[in-house]
Amino acid sequence: MLEILFGLLFFGLYIGYLLRVSRVAGFFGQRPHGVWIKFMLRIVYVALLIIAILGPSFGAMKKEIRTIGKDIYIAVDLSGSMDATDVQPSRLERAKNGMLRLISRFNSDRIGLIVFSSEAYIHSPLTYDQNALEIYLQTLRTGLMPHGGTNYSPVLELVSQKFGQSASPEADEQKARILVLISDGEDFGGKVKEWAARLNEQNIRVFALGVGTTEGSKIPAGNDFRKDRNGEVVITKLHPEALVQLAEATNGEYFEINEQVSEINRLISAINNIEGEMRESKTIDVTANKYVYPLALALLFILLDVLITVKLVRI
């Protein structure tokens, strides 16, 4: 639309110029034939410039398009212990920062979010939309889940079900499936060995990220700290044993975030080293942008316009 307006503006101004030259020539009793040569020349190269700006495309060619990626579920523990501040500003906030970095590095992969404590739910299905994932991440807080301890069984069962909904057995074998399990390791459910065996059968790799310290910390609760039934302040500690066991049993790895180190970069590198599946391979018709041809002709006519001189009025 802008190109058309530019052409109309040029045409209108040039018509005004021609009328003025015609009046001056008429005053001296002459006919300015030369001005029409310049007019036609300039009309031609302005039209060619507009065509070049519009980007003409022709000459179809075949091109093969391949998309390669992984399916990644990020499961984050939202039990109350994730509010502990042994990792500043809190375990959950540090985990969210790590997840943002993780998502930004895998823009060609489908990523989904799962939240869990004693239960597990899909917070975001598998998607390529990084902006949507970031919005979902910002809403994460421990209050989203029912009160209770951490249980890995519901989240592992949910992941097994979601990854099991494939189109064909052949797709199951080729698909790169990854679960990033983020927790402080306080598993009160058990049955890790049984679920590890099942995930291993489905070619699902678990990369575990432990958040917290073995020294532990109090859990903020309003203006005080969480207490047990006896009125004693609860101290929550990182228990990596179950996470390590689960990762090793599924050909994955265990990483950690504590007050001294953050192994997010190592986690990203480990996932990068896994080959993704070829999701789609198809041939499409592609037309090339041939703007250079009208642009070259326009430059040639501009050069002629500069070199050719005409006398409009002889005095």
GROMACS .gro file of C-alpha atoms in nm:
model
  315
    1MET     CA    1   0.000   0.000   0.000
    2LEU     CA    2   0.283   0.241   0.087
    3GLU     CA    3   0.452   0.172  -0.247
    4ILE     CA    4   0.133   0.258  -0.438
    5LEU     CA    5   0.093   0.584  -0.244
    6PHE     CA    6   0.455   0.671  -0.323
    7GLY     CA    7   0.392   0.611  -0.695
    8LEU     CA    8   0.075   0.822  -0.695
    9LEU     CA    9   0.255   1.105  -0.514
   10PHE     CA   10   0.537   1.101  -0.768
   11PHE     CA   11   0.292   1.096  -1.057
   12GLY     CA   12   0.089   1.386  -0.913
   13LEU     CA   13   0.392   1.606  -0.848
   14TYR     CA   14   0.538   1.534  -1.189
   15ILE     CA   15   0.210   1.625  -1.363
   16GLY     CA   16   0.222   1.958  -1.178
   17TYR     CA   17   0.580   2.007  -1.300
   18LEU     CA   18   0.481   1.931  -1.662
   19LEU     CA   19   0.194   2.179  -1.650
   20ARG     CA   20   0.426   2.450  -1.521
   21VAL     CA   21   0.685   2.381  -1.792
   22SER     CA   22   0.411   2.384  -2.056
   23ARG     CA   23   0.287   2.725  -1.938
   24VAL     CA   24   0.640   2.870  -1.944
   25ALA     CA   25   0.705   2.727  -2.294
   26GLY     CA   26   0.368   2.854  -2.415
   27PHE     CA   27   0.457   3.202  -2.292
   28PHE     CA   28   0.755   3.196  -2.529
   29GLY     CA   29   0.555   3.032  -2.807
   30GLN     CA   30   0.737   2.699  -2.794
   31ARG     CA   31   0.646   2.334  -2.745
   32PRO     CA   32   0.855   2.146  -2.481
   33HIS     CA   33   0.876   1.807  -2.659
   34GLY     CA   34   1.191   1.710  -2.466
   35VAL     CA   35   1.012   1.715  -2.134
   36TRP     CA   36   0.795   1.420  -2.242
   37ILE     CA   37   1.105   1.209  -2.311
   38LYS     CA   38   1.224   1.268  -1.956
   39PHE     CA   39   0.873   1.208  -1.827
   40MET     CA   40   0.844   0.866  -1.989
   41LEU     CA   41   1.195   0.770  -1.879
   42ARG     CA   42   1.126   0.861  -1.518
   43ILE     CA   43   0.786   0.693  -1.516
   44VAL     CA   44   0.953   0.372  -1.629
   45TYR     CA   45   1.226   0.364  -1.364
   46VAL     CA   46   0.995   0.471  -1.082
   47ALA     CA   47   0.761   0.188  -1.178
   48LEU     CA   48   1.056  -0.054  -1.182
   49LEU     CA   49   1.165   0.064  -0.837
   50ILE     CA   50   0.816   0.006  -0.699
   51ILE     CA   51   0.812  -0.343  -0.853
   52ALA     CA   52   1.151  -0.418  -0.695
   53ILE     CA   53   1.025  -0.302  -0.354
   54LEU     CA   54   0.720  -0.528  -0.385
   55GLY     CA   55   0.957  -0.823  -0.433
   56PRO     CA   56   0.838  -1.015  -0.742
   57SER     CA   57   0.872  -1.394  -0.706
   58PHE     CA   58   0.875  -1.643  -0.991
   59GLY     CA   59   1.058  -1.954  -1.099
   60ALA     CA   60   0.932  -2.234  -0.868
   61MET     CA   61   1.183  -2.483  -0.730
   62LYS     CA   62   1.156  -2.790  -0.507
   63LYS     CA   63   1.293  -2.775  -0.151
   64GLU     CA   64   1.295  -3.043   0.119
   65ILE     CA   65   1.192  -2.926   0.466
   66ARG     CA   66   1.291  -3.127   0.772
   67THR     CA   67   1.200  -3.055   1.132
   68ILE     CA   68   1.401  -3.223   1.406
   69GLY     CA   69   1.335  -3.190   1.776
   70LYS     CA   70   1.261  -3.351   2.110
   71ASP     CA   71   0.959  -3.379   2.338
   72ILE     CA   72   1.047  -3.244   2.683
   73TYR     CA   73   0.828  -3.236   2.992
   74ILE     CA   74   0.950  -3.022   3.280
   75ALA     CA   75   0.799  -3.139   3.609
   76VAL     CA   76   0.845  -2.900   3.901
   77ASP     CA   77   0.782  -2.983   4.266
   78LEU     CA   78   0.535  -2.739   4.427
   79SER     CA   79   0.530  -2.892   4.773
   80GLY     CA   80   0.567  -2.654   5.068
   81SER     CA   81   0.935  -2.740   5.116
   82MET     CA   82   1.015  -2.562   4.788
   83ASP     CA   83   0.959  -2.231   4.973
   84ALA     CA   84   1.272  -2.296   5.182
   85THR     CA   85   1.537  -2.028   5.153
   86ASP     CA   86   1.858  -2.230   5.183
   87VAL     CA   87   1.891  -2.144   4.812
   88GLN     CA   88   1.818  -1.774   4.766
   89PRO     CA   89   1.567  -1.625   4.714
   90SER     CA   90   1.392  -1.962   4.750
   91ARG     CA   91   1.418  -2.310   4.604
   92LEU     CA   92   1.120  -2.254   4.379
   93GLU     CA   93   1.236  -1.915   4.250
   94ARG     CA   94   1.580  -2.052   4.164
   95ALA     CA   95   1.413  -2.344   3.989
   96LYS     CA   96   1.195  -2.104   3.787
   97ASN     CA   97   1.501  -1.905   3.676
   98GLY     CA   98   1.665  -2.227   3.566
   99MET     CA   99   1.353  -2.333   3.374
  100LEU     CA  100   1.344  -2.001   3.188
  101ARG     CA  101   1.701  -2.057   3.071
  102LEU     CA  102   1.620  -2.414   2.977
  103ILE     CA  103   1.317  -2.317   2.767
  104SER     CA  104   1.504  -2.041   2.584
  105ARG     CA  105   1.772  -2.287   2.470
  106PHE     CA  106   1.530  -2.539   2.315
  107ASN     CA  107   1.314  -2.330   2.082
  108SER     CA  108   1.296  -2.608   1.820
  109ASP     CA  109   1.161  -2.862   2.070
  110ARG     CA  110   0.815  -2.915   2.213
  111ILE     CA  111   0.810  -2.843   2.585
  112GLY     CA  112   0.535  -2.906   2.839
  113LEU     CA  113   0.502  -2.821   3.209
  114ILE     CA  114   0.384  -3.050   3.489
  115VAL     CA  115   0.327  -2.943   3.850
  116PHE     CA  116   0.320  -3.192   4.132
  117SER     CA  117   0.340  -3.249   4.506
  118SER     CA  118   0.135  -3.543   4.635
  119GLU     CA  119  -0.059  -3.521   4.304
  120ALA     CA  120   0.042  -3.424   3.949
  121TYR     CA  121  -0.126  -3.213   3.680
  122ILE     CA  122  -0.045  -3.085   3.331
  123HIS     CA  123   0.017  -2.712   3.368
  124SER     CA  124   0.095  -2.664   2.998
  125PRO     CA  125   0.076  -2.928   2.721
  126LEU     CA  126   0.365  -2.984   2.482
  127THR     CA  127   0.406  -2.669   2.274
  128TYR     CA  128   0.656  -2.468   2.069
  129ASP     CA  129   0.517  -2.140   2.210
  130GLN     CA  130   0.794  -2.012   2.439
  131ASN     CA  131   0.602  -1.698   2.533
  132ALA     CA  132   0.312  -1.906   2.663
  133LEU     CA  133   0.551  -2.129   2.859
  134GLU     CA  134   0.714  -1.827   3.021
  135ILE     CA  135   0.373  -1.696   3.127
  136TYR     CA  136   0.285  -2.033   3.280
  137LEU     CA  137   0.618  -2.035   3.465
  138GLN     CA  138   0.551  -1.698   3.623
  139THR     CA  139   0.231  -1.834   3.778
  140LEU     CA  140   0.405  -2.119   3.962
  141ARG     CA  141   0.379  -2.111   4.341
  142THR     CA  142   0.345  -2.372   4.613
  143GLY     CA  143  -0.013  -2.264   4.681
  144LEU     CA  144  -0.125  -2.409   4.347
  145MET     CA  145  -0.111  -2.764   4.482
  146PRO     CA  146  -0.289  -2.932   4.774
  147HIS     CA  147  -0.092  -2.943   5.097
  148GLY     CA  148   0.108  -3.258   5.138
  149GLY     CA  149   0.450  -3.409   5.088
  150THR     CA  150   0.626  -3.489   4.763
  151ASN     CA  151   0.534  -3.808   4.578
  152TYR     CA  152   0.705  -3.894   4.251
  153SER     CA  153   0.464  -4.173   4.155
  154PRO     CA  154   0.181  -3.946   4.024
  155VAL     CA  155   0.414  -3.738   3.805
  156LEU     CA  156   0.592  -4.045   3.666
  157GLU     CA  157   0.259  -4.210   3.590
  158LEU     CA  158   0.133  -3.895   3.417
  159VAL     CA  159   0.448  -3.866   3.203
  160SER     CA  160   0.426  -4.233   3.110
  161GLN     CA  161   0.064  -4.187   2.997
  162LYS     CA  162   0.132  -3.869   2.797
  163PHE     CA  163   0.435  -4.008   2.618
  164GLY     CA  164   0.247  -4.330   2.556
  165GLN     CA  165  -0.013  -4.150   2.343
  166SER     CA  166   0.190  -4.185   2.020
  167ALA     CA  167   0.072  -4.233   1.667
  168SER     CA  168   0.247  -4.565   1.602
  169PRO     CA  169   0.498  -4.811   1.751
  170GLU     CA  170   0.755  -4.691   1.496
  171ALA     CA  171   0.715  -4.334   1.620
  172ASP     CA  172   0.760  -4.460   1.978
  173GLU     CA  173   1.100  -4.604   1.895
  174GLN     CA  174   1.228  -4.295   1.714
  175LYS     CA  175   1.095  -4.025   1.943
  176ALA     CA  176   1.337  -3.855   2.182
  177ARG     CA  177   1.145  -3.824   2.511
  178ILE     CA  178   1.281  -3.642   2.810
  179LEU     CA  179   1.152  -3.567   3.158
  180VAL     CA  180   1.325  -3.294   3.356
  181LEU     CA  181   1.228  -3.360   3.717
  182ILE     CA  182   1.291  -3.064   3.951
  183SER     CA  183   1.255  -3.128   4.323
  184ASP     CA  184   1.424  -3.111   4.662
  185GLY     CA  185   1.420  -3.491   4.671
  186GLU     CA  186   1.186  -3.548   4.964
  187ASP     CA  187   0.992  -3.839   4.813
  188PHE     CA  188   0.731  -3.977   5.052
  189GLY     CA  189   0.575  -4.209   4.795
  190GLY     CA  190   0.848  -4.463   4.718
  191LYS     CA  191   0.818  -4.711   4.427
  192VAL     CA  192   1.098  -4.532   4.238
  193LYS     CA  193   1.249  -4.858   4.109
  194GLU     CA  194   0.919  -4.978   3.963
  195TRP     CA  195   0.853  -4.653   3.779
  196ALA     CA  196   1.212  -4.626   3.659
  197ALA     CA  197   1.180  -4.968   3.495
  198ARG     CA  198   0.856  -4.866   3.322
  199LEU     CA  199   1.000  -4.538   3.193
  200ASN     CA  200   1.308  -4.721   3.071
  201GLU     CA  201   1.089  -4.955   2.867
  202GLN     CA  202   0.928  -4.651   2.701
  203ASN     CA  203   1.267  -4.492   2.620
  204ILE     CA  204   1.193  -4.197   2.848
  205ARG     CA  205   1.504  -4.040   2.996
  206VAL     CA  206   1.484  -3.863   3.330
  207PHE     CA  207   1.715  -3.572   3.398
  208ALA     CA  208   1.678  -3.485   3.766
  209LEU     CA  209   1.756  -3.143   3.910
  210GLY     CA  210   1.790  -3.132   4.287
  211VAL     CA  211   1.731  -2.790   4.446
  212GLY     CA  212   1.842  -2.719   4.802
  213THR     CA  213   2.120  -2.805   5.047
  214THR     CA  214   2.194  -3.106   5.263
  215GLU     CA  215   2.217  -2.872   5.565
  216GLY     CA  216   1.859  -2.767   5.506
  217SER     CA  217   1.654  -2.464   5.598
  218LYS     CA  218   1.335  -2.352   5.768
  219ILE     CA  219   1.017  -2.313   5.563
  220PRO     CA  220   0.862  -1.963   5.580
  221ALA     CA  221   0.494  -1.956   5.675
  222GLY     CA  222   0.365  -1.600   5.690
  223ASN     CA  223   0.559  -1.414   5.959
  224ASP     CA  224   0.678  -1.738   6.116
  225PHE     CA  225   0.813  -2.076   6.010
  226ARG     CA  226   0.631  -2.402   5.948
  227LYS     CA  227   0.607  -2.628   6.252
  228ASP     CA  228   0.525  -2.995   6.299
  229ARG     CA  229   0.253  -3.141   6.519
  230ASN     CA  230   0.473  -3.107   6.826
  231GLY     CA  231   0.528  -2.737   6.767
  232GLU     CA  232   0.886  -2.782   6.652
  233VAL     CA  233   1.017  -2.579   6.358
  234VAL     CA  234   1.048  -2.800   6.048
  235ILE     CA  235   1.389  -2.822   5.882
  236THR     CA  236   1.376  -2.939   5.521
  237LYS     CA  237   1.686  -3.082   5.355
  238LEU     CA  238   1.783  -3.187   5.005
  239HIS     CA  239   1.756  -3.565   4.965
  240PRO     CA  240   1.907  -3.648   4.624
  241GLU     CA  241   1.909  -4.028   4.663
  242ALA     CA  242   1.577  -4.099   4.490
  243LEU     CA  243   1.650  -3.847   4.214
  244VAL     CA  244   1.992  -3.998   4.145
  245GLN     CA  245   1.845  -4.349   4.140
  246LEU     CA  246   1.569  -4.249   3.900
  247ALA     CA  247   1.806  -4.068   3.663
  248GLU     CA  248   2.061  -4.349   3.651
  249ALA     CA  249   1.794  -4.617   3.595
  250THR     CA  250   1.658  -4.432   3.288
  251ASN     CA  251   1.995  -4.349   3.128
  252GLY     CA  252   1.967  -3.989   3.242
  253GLU     CA  253   2.175  -3.774   3.477
  254TYR     CA  254   2.141  -3.593   3.807
  255PHE     CA  255   2.223  -3.223   3.848
  256GLU     CA  256   2.199  -2.984   4.138
  257ILE     CA  257   2.133  -2.625   4.238
  258ASN     CA  258   2.259  -2.526   4.582
  259GLU     CA  259   2.398  -2.215   4.751
  260GLN     CA  260   2.736  -2.256   4.579
  261VAL     CA  261   2.677  -2.397   4.231
  262SER     CA  262   2.409  -2.414   3.963
  263GLU     CA  263   2.439  -2.696   3.712
  264ILE     CA  264   2.174  -2.567   3.472
  265ASN     CA  265   2.431  -2.524   3.194
  266ARG     CA  266   2.543  -2.886   3.236
  267LEU     CA  267   2.179  -2.997   3.223
  268ILE     CA  268   2.125  -2.802   2.899
  269SER     CA  269   2.438  -2.954   2.745
  270ALA     CA  270   2.330  -3.305   2.841
  271ILE     CA  271   1.989  -3.260   2.676
  272ASN     CA  272   2.153  -3.104   2.370
  273ASN     CA  273   2.363  -3.416   2.326
  274ILE     CA  274   2.053  -3.630   2.277
  275GLU     CA  275   1.952  -3.675   1.915
  276GLY     CA  276   1.602  -3.552   1.839
  277GLU     CA  277   1.354  -3.730   1.620
  278MET     CA  278   1.285  -3.625   1.261
  279ARG     CA  279   0.928  -3.503   1.305
  280GLU     CA  280   0.851  -3.430   0.943
  281SER     CA  281   1.011  -3.443   0.599
  282LYS     CA  282   0.829  -3.296   0.301
  283THR     CA  283   0.898  -3.129  -0.033
  284ILE     CA  284   0.749  -2.788  -0.104
  285ASP     CA  285   0.748  -2.548  -0.400
  286VAL     CA  286   0.956  -2.238  -0.333
  287THR     CA  287   0.961  -1.924  -0.547
  288ALA     CA  288   1.269  -1.703  -0.544
  289ASN     CA  289   1.249  -1.327  -0.493
  290LYS     CA  290   1.368  -1.169  -0.822
  291TYR     CA  291   1.373  -0.804  -0.711
  292VAL     CA  292   1.727  -0.762  -0.844
  293TYR     CA  293   1.615  -0.763  -1.210
  294PRO     CA  294   1.370  -0.468  -1.198
  295LEU     CA  295   1.613  -0.290  -0.965
  296ALA     CA  296   1.898  -0.329  -1.215
  297LEU     CA  297   1.679  -0.200  -1.501
  298ALA     CA  298   1.568   0.094  -1.287
  299LEU     CA  299   1.933   0.187  -1.218
  300LEU     CA  300   2.007   0.167  -1.591
  301PHE     CA  301   1.721   0.406  -1.673
  302ILE     CA  302   1.832   0.640  -1.391
  303LEU     CA  303   2.179   0.648  -1.549
  304LEU     CA  304   2.024   0.733  -1.888
  305ASP     CA  305   1.820   1.007  -1.723
  306VAL     CA  306   2.140   1.160  -1.585
  307LEU     CA  307   2.329   1.135  -1.915
  308ILE     CA  308   2.051   1.258  -2.147
  309THR     CA  309   1.997   1.634  -2.140
  310VAL     CA  310   1.716   1.816  -2.317
  311LYS     CA  311   1.640   2.183  -2.363
  312LEU     CA  312   1.290   2.259  -2.258
  313VAL     CA  313   1.271   2.630  -2.355
  314ARG     CA  314   1.496   2.814  -2.597
  315ILE     CA  315   1.540   3.183  -2.523
   0.00000   0.00000   0.00000
